[in-house]
């Protein structure tokens, strides 16, 4: 007769960390689908490559650290990191960019700091920043949306470009990036930034073919896809509403103030929202619990700071987008934010209105 | 206060932070009435079933007890008596596993029921309004009632509150999953419960009485509302279902919007809370004179064929209840006392039902498939923060967990670990399946232990300081005393009385003697140097001086010997004679040493309790005696001592090897030693003796070696 001794509570909600990770991966599907639709197979190839690299890297480090490989390899965290890296890379970046990025994210940013739950930085964004600084050319070779491309690009061509740098027909990356009108394409954010330095107003930039009718051909839909996925996650209570809400509100307020101050030199708030990595960052990057703040108050402060930094970097920085940098800086600030945003414990520092002398 | 009531009347309650909605599972037992179970073959009554201290035992083994008879007694307010749940015989008083998370053993009374269920004399009280408050409180105290919701705080303490009570809150929330004991009790015994509430109303005279009940008990709500319809004083507050609404602090917050400050009892806010089952017990005790000897227990779980609420006598082993409800599991037993959130698994099914037991849960494997044993198990915290979202105390469980793992006690206290009510909501939602509450429990007990050690160390320090101070004080006092005494002597000597004179003269004489001695000494020096030049006239004087010297020497010697050698202090003793007693003294010292050795030997022999060694040791002591006797001169004694030491070594060895066969060898050896010791007349003989001894010991050694191999 064996009695089974366990500590209370005895029942459990049956949620698992791997289930959370899986759900987040599923939530990226609308955004990834939009990427595929507008920018071709590139990101899907990078995602696959990143997943393979990440799993190999994770396996290697886990076996070196003598950890339970079976349980930890497929807890979903490394796959999620790989997916996020794959999404954030330019579609026709060379294969080794992904391999370096995913390996760096898993080996250095995650495992060297102690593995799951111990990394102070968001692995995907740290890897992205390392790549951006180390390989600026490859990391900025953004492809124009397929509909604006002069050359056709199918799956085989994309694979060939990623592996060898040339399509099957022998076109180079530079040639691929060339617009129908004959000049090299950039992202909408890039376009606006470059044009501003050339003395053009925002209104003139908005005429650019990359931007199209709304905020950027393709980009707006990719952002919308991530927004949809993010709302799904909030609905599932997988991520807390406070972080994306605070982040988007912060960008909205910053850009609105700037826009109202000078409409010629500042893009609209929605342009900021639906371009670059704004939505992606709001719902998939900043919500990383490990490297973020924990309390609701803390999350609001954390994300608001990130939003402010994104706006500052976009407006004054050297890079057209700044989500990755903003996230890393906020990761560093997270413990401090946590320290100062601890909730008031029940029965401590009761405010006079609650002390009961009504 | 009025606004609180207005809000309650509107059904507009406050809310507490966090909380969870685990599967309620109450349907298993809510559709069946409370069942009476038969008396088990044996009742096990822990002497202490509540928070506080146990009473003194009033009965002994073999005593016949009647149903309702008090078994313990104490005047301490935190002590609660226990009563015999049925008539029978006390079969044992011994330690047994009690209902405690750690499977602790405590003193329990074992009663073998006689089956007659015969009551002691009872005094039914028809109208409690005729009793005074003190009489009511006495009745509650002597009925052994302690809080029946879970914590088991002595009810008599909670009814003797002197503060002005604004709200008397009756806790009928019953928020734990599975448990429906209070629900059924309300449905079946609402008049008694109301009597209990009225008694509490009489004693505490609160401004309002609020009954907090979760909305998942519609029938009980209806019954209560009907029962209290005519009474504006009592409000039935139907609150949303959320775990842990039934927590005292949480229910207070929901109903009144107030927070109980940390480390303070709710009575400081003018609030008292009693459990609904306690109210029933109070009514039973005051009106029917029935002490707390039975309670409703929910026996539930899908491993049971017939889960049901039962009236269980206190002391009924859990296994008996499970058996009555059709527990099929024979080997893999998982029994939980209490609900699935805060209950604890039992190490044996012989654990008895006590005053605080509201549920016995026997879940099936599928029902509570503990992730700790079947799932992936605990993994790293990813700081998702779900735990702090659900924490009703608004703590940061994830940070507490890290600090608990790091044993960072100051940080734990800073994070208010002790405000954790261990409701288990955090561990329930944790996706990493970290047994958070378990970590907190461990950390709490570690901190408590550390604090106790600190207190002890502090006491020791205080004691040490006090001692140091006392010693310093004593020293000063002593010095003062000496000073005073010296001064008094001085004064006395100078006072001029005859006594003082004699004293003075004695001192003067002593001084004179010292002077004379000094003069003599210098004279001797002079006389020695001037020996050859002395005149014949001085010869006589000289001889006198030398005689004096001889005397002084003799005196000195005698003093050294410290023995009454009056004979030798004759004037004409020579140095040779003087040496004799010195040798005597040395001999004595040697004898003493020998004796000490012998004593040591016997001590050692006592350690090894072998009968065979006795003889040897006796022999050894005989040797020492003989040695003492035969000490003729110094050398002989030294030799004897050596011999003894050897004998002792031998004896030691023999003690080590505890073989009966050694007896002979040892006896032989001792014989040798005896022989050696006796004829120690001259040096040579002794040397020979030691040689033979050495040989004998070697022989013995070899023998023991042989035997031991």
Coordinates of N, CA and C in Angstrom, one line a residue, chain B residues 262-423:
Chain B
X262 N -1.5 44.0 8.0 CA -0.6 42.9 8.1 C -0.3 42.7 9.6
X263 N -0.4 41.5 10.1 CA 0.0 41.2 11.5 C -1.0 41.6 12.5
X264 N -2.2 41.9 12.1 CA -3.2 42.4 13.0 C -4.5 41.6 12.9
X265 N -5.2 41.4 14.0 CA -6.4 40.6 13.9 C -7.6 41.5 13.4
X266 N -8.5 40.9 12.7 CA -9.6 41.7 12.2 C -10.4 42.4 13.3
X267 N -10.3 41.9 14.5 CA -11.1 42.5 15.6 C -10.7 44.0 15.8
X268 N -9.4 44.3 15.4 CA -9.0 45.7 15.6 C -9.7 46.6 14.6
X269 N -10.3 46.1 13.6 CA -11.2 46.9 12.7 C -12.6 46.8 13.1
X270 N -12.9 46.1 14.2 CA -14.3 45.9 14.6 C -15.0 44.8 13.8
X271 N -14.2 43.9 13.3 CA -14.8 42.8 12.5 C -14.4 41.4 13.2
X272 N -15.4 40.6 13.3 CA -15.1 39.2 13.7 C -15.8 38.3 12.7
X273 N -15.0 37.2 12.4 CA -15.6 36.2 11.5 C -15.7 34.9 12.1
X274 N -16.8 34.2 11.9 CA -17.0 32.9 12.4 C -17.5 32.0 11.2
X275 N -17.1 30.8 11.2 CA -17.5 29.9 10.2 C -18.9 29.4 10.5
X276 N -19.6 29.1 9.4 CA -21.0 28.7 9.6 C -21.2 27.4 10.4
X277 N -20.2 26.5 10.2 CA -20.2 25.2 11.0 C -20.0 25.5 12.4
X278 N -19.2 26.5 12.7 CA -18.9 26.9 14.1 C -20.2 27.4 14.7
X279 N -21.0 28.1 14.0 CA -22.3 28.6 14.5 C -23.2 27.5 14.9
X280 N -23.2 26.4 14.0 CA -24.0 25.3 14.3 C -23.5 24.6 15.6
X281 N -22.2 24.5 15.8 CA -21.6 23.8 16.9 C -21.9 24.7 18.2
X282 N -21.9 26.0 18.1 CA -22.2 26.8 19.2 C -23.7 26.6 19.7
X283 N -24.6 26.6 18.7 CA -26.0 26.3 19.1 C -26.1 25.0 19.7
X284 N -25.5 24.0 19.2 CA -25.6 22.6 19.8 C -25.0 22.6 21.2
X285 N -23.9 23.4 21.4 CA -23.3 23.4 22.7 C -24.2 24.1 23.7
X286 N -24.7 25.3 23.3 CA -25.4 26.1 24.3 C -26.8 25.6 24.6
X287 N -27.5 25.2 23.5 CA -28.9 24.8 23.7 C -29.0 23.3 24.1
X288 N -28.3 22.4 23.4 CA -28.5 21.0 23.6 C -27.4 20.4 24.5
X289 N -26.5 21.2 25.0 CA -25.4 20.8 25.8 C -24.6 19.6 25.1
X290 N -24.4 19.7 23.8 CA -23.6 18.7 23.1 C -22.3 19.4 22.8
X291 N -21.2 18.9 23.4 CA -19.9 19.4 23.0 C -19.5 19.0 21.6
X292 N -18.4 19.6 21.1 CA -18.0 19.4 19.7 C -17.4 17.9 19.6
X293 N -18.3 17.0 19.2 CA -17.8 15.6 19.1 C -18.1 15.1 17.7
X294 N -18.7 15.8 16.9 CA -19.0 15.3 15.5 C -19.0 16.5 14.6
X295 N -18.8 16.2 13.3 CA -18.9 17.3 12.3 C -19.2 16.7 10.9
X296 N -19.6 17.6 10.0 CA -19.9 17.2 8.7 C -18.6 17.1 7.9
X297 N -18.4 16.0 7.3 CA -17.2 15.9 6.5 C -17.6 15.5 5.0
X298 N -17.1 16.2 4.1 CA -17.3 15.9 2.7 C -16.3 14.8 2.3
X299 N -16.9 13.6 2.0 CA -16.0 12.5 1.5 C -16.2 12.4 0.0
X300 N -15.3 12.9 -0.8 CA -15.5 13.1 -2.2 C -14.3 12.6 -3.0
X301 N -14.5 12.7 -4.3 CA -13.4 12.3 -5.2 C -13.9 11.2 -6.1
X302 N -13.4 11.1 -7.3 CA -13.9 10.2 -8.3 C -13.4 8.8 -8.0
X303 N -12.5 8.6 -7.1 CA -12.1 7.2 -6.7 C -13.1 6.6 -5.8
X304 N -14.1 7.3 -5.4 CA -15.1 6.7 -4.5 C -16.3 6.4 -5.3
X305 N -17.0 5.3 -4.9 CA -18.2 4.9 -5.6 C -19.4 5.8 -5.1
X306 N -19.4 6.1 -3.8 CA -20.5 6.8 -3.3 C -20.0 8.1 -2.5
X307 N -19.5 9.0 -3.2 CA -19.1 10.3 -2.5 C -20.3 10.9 -1.8
X308 N -20.1 11.3 -0.6 CA -21.2 11.9 0.1 C -20.7 12.7 1.3
X309 N -21.6 13.6 1.8 CA -21.3 14.3 3.1 C -21.7 13.4 4.2
X310 N -20.9 13.3 5.2 CA -21.2 12.4 6.3 C -21.1 13.1 7.7
X311 N -21.9 12.7 8.7 CA -21.7 13.1 10.0 C -20.7 12.2 10.6
X312 N -19.5 12.7 10.8 CA -18.4 11.9 11.3 C -18.1 12.2 12.8
X313 N -18.0 11.2 13.6 CA -17.5 11.5 15.0 C -16.0 11.9 14.9
X314 N -15.7 12.9 15.7 CA -14.3 13.2 15.7 C -13.5 12.0 16.1
X315 N -12.3 11.8 15.5 CA -11.5 10.7 15.9 C -11.7 9.5 15.0
X316 N -12.7 9.6 14.1 CA -12.9 8.5 13.1 C -11.7 8.4 12.2
X317 N -11.1 7.3 12.0 CA -10.0 7.2 11.0 C -10.6 7.4 9.6
X318 N -9.8 8.1 8.8 CA -10.2 8.5 7.5 C -10.5 7.2 6.7
X319 N -9.7 6.2 6.9 CA -9.9 5.0 6.1 C -11.3 4.4 6.3
X320 N -11.9 4.6 7.5 CA -13.2 4.1 7.8 C -14.2 4.8 7.0
X321 N -14.1 6.2 6.9 CA -15.0 7.0 6.1 C -14.9 6.6 4.6
X322 N -13.7 6.4 4.2 CA -13.5 6.1 2.7 C -14.2 4.7 2.4
X323 N -14.0 3.8 3.4 CA -14.6 2.5 3.2 C -16.1 2.6 3.1
X324 N -16.7 3.4 4.0 CA -18.1 3.6 3.9 C -18.6 4.2 2.6
X325 N -17.7 4.9 2.0 CA -18.1 5.6 0.7 C -17.6 4.9 -0.5
X326 N -17.1 3.7 -0.3 CA -16.8 2.8 -1.4 C -15.5 3.2 -2.1
X327 N -14.4 3.2 -1.3 CA -13.1 3.5 -1.9 C -12.5 2.1 -2.3
X328 N -12.2 2.1 -3.6 CA -11.8 0.8 -4.2 C -10.2 0.7 -4.3
X329 N -9.5 1.8 -4.3 CA -8.1 1.7 -4.5 C -7.4 0.9 -3.4
X330 N -6.7 -0.1 -3.8 CA -6.1 -0.9 -2.7 C -4.6 -0.6 -2.6
X331 N -3.9 -0.3 -3.6 CA -2.5 -0.1 -3.4 C -2.1 1.4 -3.6
X332 N -2.4 2.0 -4.7 CA -1.9 3.4 -5.0 C -2.9 4.3 -4.4
X333 N -2.7 4.7 -3.1 CA -3.6 5.6 -2.5 C -3.2 7.0 -2.5
X334 N -4.1 7.9 -2.9 CA -3.8 9.3 -2.7 C -5.0 9.9 -2.0
X335 N -4.8 10.1 -0.7 CA -5.9 10.7 0.1 C -5.5 12.1 0.5
X336 N -6.4 13.0 0.4 CA -6.1 14.4 0.7 C -7.1 14.8 1.8
X337 N -6.6 15.3 2.9 CA -7.4 15.9 3.9 C -7.5 17.3 3.7
X338 N -8.8 17.8 3.5 CA -9.0 19.2 3.0 C -9.3 19.2 1.5
X339 N -9.4 20.4 1.0 CA -9.7 20.5 -0.4 C -8.4 20.3 -1.3
X340 N -8.6 20.3 -2.6 CA -7.4 20.1 -3.5 C -6.5 21.3 -3.5
X341 N -6.9 22.4 -3.0 CA -6.0 23.6 -3.1 C -5.2 23.7 -1.8
X342 N -5.7 23.5 -0.7 CA -5.0 23.7 0.6 C -4.9 22.5 1.4
X343 N -5.5 21.4 1.0 CA -5.4 20.2 1.8 C -4.0 19.6 1.7
X344 N -3.8 18.5 2.5 CA -2.5 17.9 2.5 C -2.7 16.4 2.4
X345 N -1.8 15.8 1.6 CA -2.0 14.4 1.4 C -1.6 13.6 2.7
X346 N -2.2 12.5 2.9 CA -2.1 11.8 4.2 C -1.1 10.6 4.0
X347 N -0.3 10.4 5.0 CA 0.7 9.3 4.9 C 0.1 7.9 5.2
X348 N -1.1 8.0 5.9 CA -1.8 6.7 6.2 C -3.3 7.0 6.3
X349 N -4.1 5.9 6.1 CA -5.5 6.2 6.3 C -6.0 6.0 7.7
X350 N -5.1 5.9 8.6 CA -5.5 5.8 10.0 C -5.5 7.2 10.7
X351 N -5.3 8.2 9.9 CA -5.3 9.6 10.4 C -6.8 9.9 10.8
X352 N -7.0 10.4 12.0 CA -8.4 10.7 12.4 C -9.0 12.0 11.9
X353 N -10.3 12.0 11.8 CA -11.0 13.3 11.6 C -10.9 14.2 12.8
X354 N -10.5 15.4 12.6 CA -10.4 16.3 13.8 C -11.4 17.5 13.6
X355 N -11.3 18.4 14.5 CA -12.3 19.5 14.5 C -12.3 20.4 13.2
X356 N -11.1 20.4 12.6 CA -11.0 21.3 11.4 C -11.1 20.5 10.1
X357 N -11.4 19.2 10.1 CA -11.4 18.4 8.9 C -12.8 18.6 8.2
X358 N -12.8 19.3 7.1 CA -14.0 19.5 6.4 C -14.2 18.6 5.2
X359 N -13.1 18.0 4.8 CA -13.2 17.2 3.6 C -12.1 16.1 3.6
X360 N -12.5 15.0 3.1 CA -11.5 13.9 2.8 C -11.7 13.6 1.3
X361 N -10.6 13.8 0.6 CA -10.7 13.7 -0.8 C -9.9 12.5 -1.3
X362 N -10.5 11.7 -2.1 CA -9.8 10.5 -2.7 C -10.0 10.7 -4.3
X363 N -9.1 11.4 -4.9 CA -9.2 11.7 -6.3 C -8.7 10.5 -7.1
X364 N -9.3 10.4 -8.3 CA -8.8 9.3 -9.2 C -7.6 9.9 -9.9
X365 N -6.9 9.0 -10.6 CA -5.6 9.4 -11.2 C -5.8 10.5 -12.3
X366 N -7.0 10.3 -13.0 CA -7.2 11.3 -14.1 C -7.7 12.6 -13.5
X367 N -8.3 12.6 -12.4 CA -8.9 13.8 -11.8 C -7.9 14.7 -11.4
X368 N -7.0 14.3 -10.5 CA -5.9 15.1 -10.0 C -4.7 14.4 -10.5
X369 N -4.3 14.6 -11.7 CA -3.1 14.0 -12.3 C -2.0 14.9 -11.9
X370 N -1.5 14.7 -10.8 CA -0.5 15.6 -10.3 C 0.6 15.8 -11.3
X371 N 0.8 17.0 -11.9 CA 1.9 17.2 -12.8 C 3.3 16.9 -12.3
X372 N 3.3 16.9 -10.9 CA 4.6 16.8 -10.3 C 5.1 15.3 -10.4
X373 N 4.2 14.4 -10.7 CA 4.7 13.1 -10.8 C 4.5 12.5 -12.2
X374 N 3.5 13.0 -12.9 CA 3.3 12.4 -14.2 C 3.7 13.3 -15.4
X375 N 3.7 14.6 -15.2 CA 4.0 15.5 -16.3 C 5.5 15.7 -16.5
X376 N 5.8 16.8 -17.1 CA 7.2 17.1 -17.4 C 7.9 17.5 -16.1
X377 N 7.2 17.8 -15.0 CA 7.8 18.2 -13.8 C 8.2 19.7 -13.8
X378 N 8.8 20.1 -12.7 CA 9.1 21.5 -12.6 C 10.2 21.9 -13.6
X379 N 10.0 23.0 -14.3 CA 11.0 23.6 -15.1 C 11.3 25.0 -14.7
X380 N 12.2 25.7 -15.4 CA 12.6 27.0 -15.0 C 11.4 28.0 -15.1
X381 N 11.4 28.9 -14.2 CA 10.5 30.0 -14.2 C 10.8 30.9 -15.4
X382 N 9.8 31.2 -16.2 CA 10.0 32.2 -17.3 C 9.4 33.5 -17.0
X383 N 9.1 33.8 -15.8 CA 8.7 35.1 -15.3 C 7.4 35.5 -16.0
X384 N 6.6 34.6 -16.4 CA 5.4 35.0 -17.1 C 4.5 35.9 -16.2
X385 N 4.6 35.8 -14.9 CA 3.8 36.7 -14.0 C 2.4 36.3 -13.8
X386 N 2.0 35.1 -14.3 CA 0.6 34.7 -14.0 C 0.4 34.5 -12.5
X387 N 1.4 34.1 -11.8 CA 1.3 33.8 -10.4 C 1.0 35.1 -9.7
X388 N 1.6 36.2 -10.1 CA 1.3 37.5 -9.4 C 0.0 38.0 -9.8
X389 N -0.5 37.6 -11.0 CA -1.8 38.1 -11.4 C -2.9 37.4 -10.5
X390 N -2.6 36.2 -10.1 CA -3.7 35.5 -9.3 C -3.5 35.6 -7.8
X391 N -2.4 36.2 -7.3 CA -2.1 36.1 -5.9 C -3.1 37.1 -5.1
X392 N -3.9 36.5 -4.2 CA -4.9 37.3 -3.5 C -4.2 38.3 -2.5
X393 N -2.9 38.0 -2.2 CA -2.2 38.9 -1.3 C -1.4 39.9 -2.0
X394 N -1.5 39.9 -3.3 CA -0.7 40.8 -4.2 C 0.8 40.7 -3.9
X395 N 1.3 39.4 -3.8 CA 2.7 39.2 -3.6 C 3.3 39.0 -5.0
X396 N 4.6 38.8 -5.0 CA 5.3 38.5 -6.3 C 5.8 37.1 -6.2
X397 N 5.0 36.1 -6.5 CA 5.4 34.7 -6.2 C 6.7 34.3 -7.0
X398 N 6.9 34.9 -8.2 CA 8.1 34.4 -8.9 C 9.3 35.0 -8.2
X399 N 9.3 36.2 -7.7 CA 10.5 36.7 -7.0 C 10.7 36.0 -5.7
X400 N 9.6 35.7 -5.0 CA 9.7 35.0 -3.8 C 10.3 33.6 -4.0
X401 N 10.0 33.0 -5.1 CA 10.5 31.7 -5.4 C 12.0 31.7 -5.6
X402 N 12.5 32.8 -6.3 CA 13.9 32.9 -6.5 C 14.6 33.1 -5.2
X403 N 14.1 34.0 -4.4 CA 14.7 34.3 -3.1 C 14.6 33.0 -2.2
X404 N 13.5 32.3 -2.3 CA 13.4 31.1 -1.5 C 14.5 30.1 -1.9
X405 N 14.7 29.9 -3.2 CA 15.7 29.0 -3.7 C 17.1 29.4 -3.3
X406 N 17.3 30.8 -3.3 CA 18.6 31.3 -2.9 C 18.8 31.4 -1.4
X407 N 17.7 31.1 -0.7 CA 17.7 31.3 0.8 C 18.1 32.7 1.2
X408 N 17.6 33.6 0.5 CA 17.8 35.0 0.8 C 16.7 35.5 1.7
X409 N 17.0 35.3 3.0 CA 15.9 35.5 4.0 C 15.5 37.0 4.1
X410 N 16.5 37.9 4.1 CA 16.1 39.3 4.2 C 15.2 39.7 3.1
X411 N 15.6 39.3 1.9 CA 14.8 39.6 0.7 C 13.4 39.0 0.8
X412 N 13.3 37.8 1.3 CA 12.0 37.2 1.4 C 11.1 38.0 2.4
X413 N 11.7 38.4 3.4 CA 10.9 39.2 4.4 C 10.5 40.6 3.8
X414 N 11.4 41.1 3.0 CA 11.1 42.4 2.3 C 9.9 42.2 1.3
X415 N 9.9 41.0 0.7 CA 8.8 40.7 -0.2 C 7.6 40.2 0.5
X416 N 7.5 40.3 1.8 CA 6.4 40.0 2.6 C 5.9 38.5 2.5
X417 N 6.9 37.6 2.6 CA 6.6 36.2 2.5 C 5.5 35.8 3.5
X418 N 5.6 36.4 4.7 CA 4.7 36.0 5.7 C 3.3 36.5 5.5
X419 N 3.0 37.2 4.5 CA 1.6 37.6 4.1 C 1.0 36.6 3.2
X420 N 1.8 35.6 2.8 CA 1.3 34.5 2.0 C 0.3 33.7 2.8
X421 N -0.9 33.4 2.2 CA -1.8 32.6 3.0 C -1.8 31.2 2.5
X422 N -0.9 30.9 1.6 CA -0.7 29.5 1.1 C -2.0 29.0 0.4
X423 N -2.7 29.8 -0.3 CA -3.9 29.4 -0.9 C -3.6 28.5 -2.1

